[in-house]
Coordinates of C-alpha atoms in Angstrom, one line a residue:
M1 CA 0.2 0.1 -0.1
Q2 CA 2.6 2.6 0.9
Q3 CA 4.7 1.7 -2.2
R4 CA 1.6 2.2 -4.3
L5 CA 0.9 5.7 -2.6
R6 CA 4.5 6.9 -2.9
A7 CA 4.4 5.9 -6.8
A8 CA 0.9 7.8 -7.1
L9 CA 2.4 11.0 -5.2
D10 CA 5.4 10.6 -7.3
R11 CA 3.5 10.8 -10.7
A12 CA 1.4 13.6 -9.2
F13 CA 4.5 15.8 -8.3
L14 CA 5.8 15.0 -11.8
V15 CA 2.7 16.4 -13.5
I16 CA 2.5 19.4 -11.3
G17 CA 6.1 20.2 -11.6
C18 CA 5.8 20.2 -15.4
L19 CA 2.7 22.5 -15.2
C20 CA 4.8 24.9 -13.2
H21 CA 8.0 24.5 -15.4
W22 CA 5.8 25.7 -18.3
V23 CA 4.4 28.7 -16.4
V24 CA 7.8 29.8 -15.2
A25 CA 9.4 29.5 -18.5
R26 CA 6.9 32.3 -19.7
L27 CA 7.6 34.7 -16.9
P28 CA 9.6 37.7 -17.7
L29 CA 12.6 36.5 -15.4
T30 CA 16.2 37.5 -15.9
R31 CA 18.4 34.2 -15.5
D32 CA 22.2 34.6 -15.1
P33 CA 24.2 32.7 -17.8
D34 CA 27.0 32.5 -15.6
L35 CA 25.1 30.8 -12.7
W36 CA 24.8 27.2 -12.9
V37 CA 23.0 24.8 -10.4
F38 CA 23.7 21.1 -10.4
G39 CA 21.9 18.1 -8.8
T40 CA 21.8 14.4 -9.2
R41 CA 19.5 11.4 -8.1
S42 CA 16.3 13.6 -7.0
G43 CA 18.7 15.6 -4.9
Q44 CA 20.1 12.7 -3.0
G45 CA 24.0 12.4 -2.5
F46 CA 26.7 13.9 -4.5
A47 CA 27.7 11.7 -7.2
D48 CA 27.9 10.7 -10.9
N49 CA 28.2 13.0 -13.8
A50 CA 26.9 16.2 -12.1
K51 CA 29.2 15.9 -9.3
Y52 CA 32.6 15.5 -11.5
L53 CA 31.2 18.5 -13.7
Y54 CA 30.5 20.5 -10.8
L55 CA 34.0 20.1 -9.3
H56 CA 35.7 20.8 -12.6
V57 CA 33.8 23.9 -13.1
A58 CA 34.3 25.4 -9.8
A59 CA 38.1 24.6 -9.8
N60 CA 38.6 25.8 -13.3
H61 CA 36.1 28.3 -14.2
P62 CA 35.9 31.3 -11.9
E63 CA 33.7 33.1 -14.2
I64 CA 31.0 30.6 -13.6
R65 CA 29.0 30.5 -10.2
A66 CA 28.6 26.9 -9.7
V67 CA 26.1 25.8 -7.1
W68 CA 25.2 22.3 -5.7
L69 CA 21.5 21.7 -4.8
S70 CA 20.7 18.7 -2.5
T71 CA 18.1 17.6 0.0
D72 CA 20.9 15.9 1.9
P73 CA 22.0 18.4 4.6
E74 CA 25.2 16.4 5.2
V75 CA 26.4 17.0 1.4
V76 CA 25.4 20.4 1.8
E77 CA 27.5 21.0 5.0
T78 CA 30.5 18.9 3.6
L79 CA 30.6 21.0 0.4
R80 CA 30.4 24.2 2.4
A81 CA 33.1 23.0 4.6
R82 CA 35.6 22.6 1.7
G83 CA 34.7 26.0 0.3
Y84 CA 32.1 25.3 -2.3
E85 CA 28.7 26.8 -2.8
A86 CA 25.9 24.3 -1.7
H87 CA 22.4 24.9 -0.6
H88 CA 19.4 22.7 0.3
T89 CA 17.1 22.3 -2.8
R90 CA 14.0 23.7 -0.7
S91 CA 15.8 26.3 1.1
L92 CA 15.3 29.9 0.2
R93 CA 18.9 30.3 -1.2
G94 CA 18.4 27.0 -2.9
L95 CA 15.0 28.0 -4.4
R96 CA 16.5 31.6 -5.6
A97 CA 19.6 30.0 -7.2
N98 CA 17.6 27.5 -8.9
L99 CA 15.2 30.4 -10.1
R100 CA 17.8 32.6 -11.3
A101 CA 20.1 30.1 -12.9
G102 CA 20.8 30.3 -16.7
V103 CA 22.0 26.6 -16.8
V104 CA 20.8 23.4 -14.9
C105 CA 23.0 20.4 -15.0
V106 CA 21.4 17.0 -13.8
T107 CA 22.0 13.2 -14.3
H108 CA 18.5 11.7 -14.3
G109 CA 15.9 14.6 -14.9
L110 CA 15.2 18.0 -13.8
R111 CA 13.7 16.8 -10.6
D112 CA 17.3 16.3 -9.3
V113 CA 16.8 19.9 -8.5
T114 CA 13.5 21.7 -8.7
L115 CA 11.8 21.1 -11.7
A116 CA 9.1 23.6 -11.4
L117 CA 11.5 26.5 -10.9
S118 CA 13.8 25.4 -14.0
G119 CA 11.6 26.8 -16.7
G120 CA 13.7 29.2 -19.0
A121 CA 17.0 28.0 -18.0
R122 CA 19.3 25.8 -20.3
A123 CA 18.7 22.3 -19.3
V124 CA 21.6 19.8 -19.6
L125 CA 20.9 16.3 -19.0
L126 CA 24.2 14.5 -18.3
W127 CA 22.8 11.3 -18.1
H128 CA 23.9 8.4 -15.9
G129 CA 25.1 5.4 -18.2
T130 CA 25.4 3.9 -21.5
P131 CA 22.1 2.4 -22.5
L132 CA 22.3 -1.5 -23.2
K133 CA 18.9 -2.4 -22.0
H134 CA 15.8 -0.6 -22.9
I135 CA 15.1 2.7 -21.3
S136 CA 12.0 5.1 -20.7
W137 CA 9.9 5.0 -23.7
D138 CA 11.1 1.8 -24.8
S139 CA 10.7 0.4 -21.2
H140 CA 8.1 1.3 -18.6
F141 CA 6.8 4.8 -20.0
P142 CA 4.2 3.4 -22.4
G143 CA 2.2 1.8 -19.4
E144 CA 1.8 5.0 -17.5
P145 CA -1.3 6.9 -17.3
L146 CA -1.8 9.8 -20.0
P147 CA -1.0 12.9 -17.9
V148 CA 2.2 11.0 -16.7
R149 CA 3.1 10.3 -20.2
L150 CA 2.4 13.7 -21.3
A151 CA 4.7 15.0 -18.5
H152 CA 7.4 12.7 -19.4
S153 CA 7.3 14.0 -23.1
Y154 CA 7.3 17.6 -22.2
A155 CA 10.5 17.0 -19.5
H156 CA 12.5 15.6 -22.1
D157 CA 11.2 18.0 -24.9
V158 CA 12.8 21.1 -22.6
L159 CA 16.1 19.6 -22.6
D160 CA 18.7 21.6 -24.5
R161 CA 21.6 19.2 -24.3
I162 CA 22.3 15.5 -23.6
T163 CA 25.7 14.4 -23.2
I164 CA 26.4 10.9 -24.3
P165 CA 29.6 8.8 -24.7
A166 CA 29.6 7.7 -28.1
E167 CA 27.9 7.9 -31.4
A168 CA 26.9 4.4 -31.5
M169 CA 24.4 5.4 -28.6
I170 CA 22.5 8.0 -30.7
P171 CA 19.9 5.6 -31.8
A172 CA 19.4 4.3 -28.4
F173 CA 18.9 7.8 -26.8
V174 CA 16.6 8.8 -29.6
S175 CA 14.4 6.0 -29.3
G176 CA 14.5 5.4 -25.7
L177 CA 14.0 9.4 -24.8
H178 CA 11.8 10.5 -27.9
I179 CA 14.2 13.5 -28.5
D180 CA 15.7 15.1 -31.5
P181 CA 19.3 13.7 -32.2
E182 CA 20.4 17.7 -32.6
V183 CA 20.0 17.7 -28.9
L184 CA 22.8 15.0 -28.3
A185 CA 26.4 15.8 -27.8
V186 CA 29.1 13.3 -27.9
T187 CA 31.4 14.4 -25.1
G188 CA 32.0 11.5 -22.9
Y189 CA 31.0 11.3 -19.2
P190 CA 32.8 13.6 -16.7
R191 CA 32.7 10.8 -13.9
N192 CA 35.3 8.9 -16.0
D193 CA 38.0 11.5 -15.8
A194 CA 38.2 10.0 -12.2
L195 CA 39.0 6.5 -13.8
V196 CA 42.2 7.5 -15.3
G197 CA 43.2 10.6 -13.1
S198 CA 42.9 12.4 -9.9
I199 CA 40.4 14.9 -9.2
A200 CA 40.5 17.2 -6.2
D201 CA 37.9 16.6 -3.6
D202 CA 36.2 13.7 -5.3
D203 CA 36.0 12.0 -2.0
I204 CA 33.2 14.2 -1.1
G205 CA 29.9 12.4 -1.0
L206 CA 31.5 9.0 -0.6
D207 CA 31.3 6.5 2.3
G208 CA 34.9 7.1 3.5
A209 CA 35.0 4.2 5.9
S210 CA 33.8 1.7 3.6
L211 CA 36.1 3.1 0.7
R212 CA 39.2 2.8 3.3
A213 CA 38.3 -0.7 4.0
V214 CA 38.2 -1.8 0.2
E215 CA 41.6 0.2 -0.4
A216 CA 42.9 -1.9 2.4
L217 CA 41.5 -5.1 1.0
A218 CA 43.1 -4.1 -2.4
A219 CA 46.6 -3.4 -1.1
E220 CA 46.9 -7.2 0.1
H221 CA 44.2 -9.1 -2.3
R222 CA 42.8 -9.6 -5.5
L223 CA 39.3 -7.9 -5.9
V224 CA 36.2 -8.7 -8.0
L225 CA 33.6 -6.3 -7.9
S226 CA 29.9 -7.2 -8.6
L227 CA 27.6 -4.5 -9.7
P228 CA 24.3 -6.1 -10.9
T229 CA 21.5 -4.1 -12.5
F230 CA 18.0 -3.8 -10.8
R231 CA 15.4 -6.2 -11.8
D232 CA 12.0 -4.8 -12.3
S233 CA 10.5 -8.2 -11.2
G234 CA 12.1 -7.4 -7.7
E235 CA 14.3 -10.5 -7.8
S236 CA 17.9 -10.6 -7.0
V237 CA 20.4 -12.3 -8.7
F238 CA 22.4 -13.0 -5.5
E239 CA 19.6 -15.3 -4.6
T240 CA 20.8 -17.7 -7.4
L241 CA 24.4 -17.9 -6.2
D242 CA 26.2 -21.0 -4.7
T243 CA 27.9 -18.7 -2.2
A244 CA 29.6 -21.7 -0.3
A245 CA 31.5 -22.8 -3.8
L246 CA 32.1 -19.2 -4.7
D247 CA 33.7 -18.5 -1.1
E248 CA 35.8 -21.6 -1.7
L249 CA 37.1 -20.6 -5.0
L250 CA 37.7 -17.0 -3.9
E251 CA 39.7 -18.3 -1.0
R252 CA 41.8 -20.4 -3.1
H253 CA 42.8 -17.7 -5.3
D254 CA 43.1 -15.2 -2.1
A255 CA 40.7 -13.0 -3.6
Y256 CA 37.3 -11.2 -2.3
L257 CA 34.2 -10.5 -4.0
L258 CA 32.8 -7.2 -3.0
V259 CA 28.9 -6.7 -3.7
K260 CA 27.4 -3.3 -4.5
P261 CA 23.9 -3.9 -5.1
H262 CA 21.7 -1.3 -7.1
P263 CA 20.3 1.3 -5.1
N264 CA 16.6 0.0 -5.7
E265 CA 17.9 -3.4 -4.5
P266 CA 19.1 -3.4 -1.0
L267 CA 20.6 -6.6 0.3
E268 CA 18.6 -8.8 2.7
P269 CA 20.4 -10.0 5.9
G270 CA 21.8 -13.3 5.2
T271 CA 21.7 -13.1 1.3
L272 CA 25.5 -13.2 1.2
A273 CA 27.5 -15.7 3.3
G274 CA 31.0 -16.5 3.2
D275 CA 34.5 -15.1 4.5
R276 CA 35.3 -14.2 1.1
I277 CA 32.2 -12.2 -0.1
R278 CA 31.4 -8.9 1.2
G279 CA 28.2 -6.8 0.8
L280 CA 29.0 -2.9 0.5
P281 CA 26.6 -0.2 1.5
E282 CA 24.4 1.6 -1.0
R283 CA 26.1 4.8 -0.4
V284 CA 29.5 3.8 -1.8
D285 CA 30.0 5.4 -5.1
S286 CA 30.5 2.6 -7.7
H287 CA 33.0 4.8 -9.8
A288 CA 35.2 5.2 -6.9
L289 CA 35.5 1.3 -6.5
L290 CA 36.3 0.6 -10.1
P291 CA 40.0 1.5 -10.1
L292 CA 40.5 -0.7 -7.0
A293 CA 39.2 -3.9 -8.7
D294 CA 41.0 -6.3 -10.5
A295 CA 38.0 -7.6 -12.3
L296 CA 34.3 -6.7 -12.8
L297 CA 31.4 -9.0 -12.4
T298 CA 27.9 -7.9 -13.9
D299 CA 25.0 -8.8 -15.8
Y300 CA 23.1 -6.2 -17.7
S301 CA 24.5 -2.9 -16.1
S302 CA 26.0 -0.6 -18.2
V303 CA 28.8 0.2 -15.9
F304 CA 31.1 -2.3 -17.6
F305 CA 31.2 0.2 -20.4
D306 CA 33.0 2.5 -18.1
Y307 CA 35.3 -0.2 -16.6
L308 CA 36.7 -1.0 -20.0
L309 CA 38.6 2.4 -19.8
L310 CA 40.7 0.4 -17.4
D311 CA 41.3 -2.5 -19.9
R312 CA 40.7 -5.3 -17.1
P313 CA 38.7 -8.5 -17.1
V314 CA 34.8 -8.4 -17.3
L315 CA 32.6 -11.2 -16.4
F316 CA 28.9 -11.6 -17.1
Y317 CA 26.5 -13.6 -15.0
A318 CA 23.4 -13.6 -16.6
P319 CA 21.0 -16.8 -15.3
D320 CA 17.7 -14.9 -16.5
L321 CA 19.0 -13.7 -19.8
D322 CA 16.4 -15.2 -21.9
R323 CA 13.8 -13.7 -19.8
Y324 CA 15.3 -10.3 -19.4
R325 CA 15.8 -9.9 -23.0
A326 CA 11.9 -10.8 -23.8
E327 CA 10.8 -8.5 -20.9
R328 CA 13.1 -5.7 -21.0
G329 CA 14.8 -5.9 -24.0
F330 CA 18.3 -4.7 -25.4
Y331 CA 19.3 -2.1 -27.9
F332 CA 22.4 -4.2 -29.0
D333 CA 23.0 -8.0 -29.3
Y334 CA 24.1 -9.1 -25.7
D335 CA 26.7 -11.5 -27.1
E336 CA 28.1 -8.9 -29.4
V337 CA 28.7 -6.3 -26.7
T338 CA 29.6 -8.3 -23.7
P339 CA 33.5 -8.6 -24.1
G340 CA 34.0 -11.5 -21.3
P341 CA 32.7 -14.8 -20.5
V342 CA 29.0 -14.9 -20.2
A343 CA 27.8 -17.3 -17.5
R344 CA 24.3 -18.5 -17.6
T345 CA 24.8 -21.2 -14.5
N346 CA 26.8 -21.2 -11.4
P347 CA 29.2 -23.9 -12.6
E348 CA 29.8 -21.8 -15.7
L349 CA 30.5 -18.6 -13.2
L350 CA 32.8 -20.5 -11.1
A351 CA 34.6 -21.8 -14.2
A352 CA 34.9 -18.3 -15.6
L353 CA 36.2 -16.9 -12.4
D354 CA 38.7 -19.6 -11.9
R355 CA 40.2 -18.8 -15.3
T356 CA 40.2 -15.1 -14.6
L357 CA 41.8 -15.1 -11.2
G358 CA 44.1 -18.0 -12.4
A359 CA 47.2 -18.1 -14.2
E360 CA 45.4 -18.6 -17.8
A361 CA 46.4 -15.6 -20.5
D362 CA 43.5 -13.2 -20.7
G363 CA 41.7 -14.1 -23.8
F364 CA 39.3 -11.1 -24.2
A365 CA 41.7 -8.2 -24.3
A366 CA 40.8 -7.7 -28.2
E367 CA 37.3 -8.1 -27.5
R368 CA 37.3 -5.5 -24.8
A369 CA 39.3 -3.0 -27.2
R370 CA 36.7 -3.7 -30.1
V371 CA 33.7 -2.7 -27.7
R372 CA 35.7 0.0 -25.9
E373 CA 36.4 1.8 -29.4
R374 CA 32.6 1.4 -30.4
F375 CA 31.1 2.7 -27.2
C376 CA 33.5 4.6 -25.0
D377 CA 35.1 7.9 -25.3
T378 CA 38.7 7.4 -24.6
R379 CA 39.8 11.3 -25.2
P380 CA 41.0 12.8 -22.0
D381 CA 39.1 16.0 -20.2
R382 CA 35.8 14.7 -20.6
A383 CA 34.4 17.5 -18.0
E384 CA 36.0 20.3 -19.9
R385 CA 34.6 19.0 -23.2
V386 CA 31.1 19.2 -21.6
F387 CA 31.7 22.5 -20.2
R388 CA 32.7 23.9 -23.7
T389 CA 29.8 22.2 -25.3
V390 CA 27.3 23.6 -22.6
R391 CA 28.9 27.1 -23.0
G392 CA 29.0 27.1 -26.7
H393 CA 25.4 26.2 -26.7
E394 CA 24.3 29.7 -25.0
N395 CA 21.3 31.3 -26.5
K396 CA 20.6 28.2 -28.7
R397 CA 17.5 26.3 -27.7
V398 CA 16.8 23.1 -29.6
R399 CA 13.4 21.7 -29.5
R400 CA 12.0 18.6 -30.8
S401 CA 9.3 19.2 -33.3
P402 CA 5.7 18.4 -32.0

């Protein structure tokens, strides 16, 4: 009952927010082109592409007043203590900044800040992945009530720029978001700058204790990081694992499996068992963990595209591949874009892990290079490229034809 109520309220707030956005966009407001506000994940946390673009702009472009908006008081307090400007999303200062900002930068949608007050600002969607599985209009949007579908359509139509990692992804974004391809900018993702370089203050927003514990493990042992995707059915891939056999294999190779569940899939107590299998809190930033991992284990999560920039082994565990393909669907042939062993059963997973952690030569380097060239932006300074794209787009408002 509570879940249905939350879903109904979420839909209502979306519709109302879009109506207010439409009104605000038509008011004679003066917006400051040098005031940029940033947010992510409906105001929760300090993470993803918005985080890294914000840090870059604040450090390298003093001509821009960069403001982080969040509903998390701890994030606001920490940023302020480090010398950054940040406000609670619904505070007077936060609302005023949102209303005056010339540019709004978000990762999931304009509700990462205050949707209602963003009308008239240049809206930049930094996105949060490389769509392998179907998204938005190719997924759950068509089943929504008509007012909600109209709101989703409006919320995408007011976007001025969407940053994406590669030209190969243009058809997926056009199909999934129902947007004009002219809105898309192939820039790469700012968060990936942190995979191959050092970013000042990127520890903000992380679970420091958990990260230090992982760093300590990485200094002494081999680590396999597990980042599975969320399943709409509510089922967990962890429920299918033979944890006893897996733990024995990991001990034999002096390795650990670190499991970071999707934010919508909290681990139930007792789901993981074993000395060599560790669950990680939801708050730990996945991108901070990637450089520490010797190998990545996933299923349908697009995080593996980012991990390819490190050129390390990737393993796939997809016991429900046929069902997932039929119910959710993919933009690309799964077998064509997964540069690593694809295990469908526990024995296959154990064998793949044994080969990866053992002395056998890496047989997927060429496959990783092929997929990386197609789907990843390997150029440096992605955050600066996004900044220049947004800055150069001033006074140009691109709209999808009705």
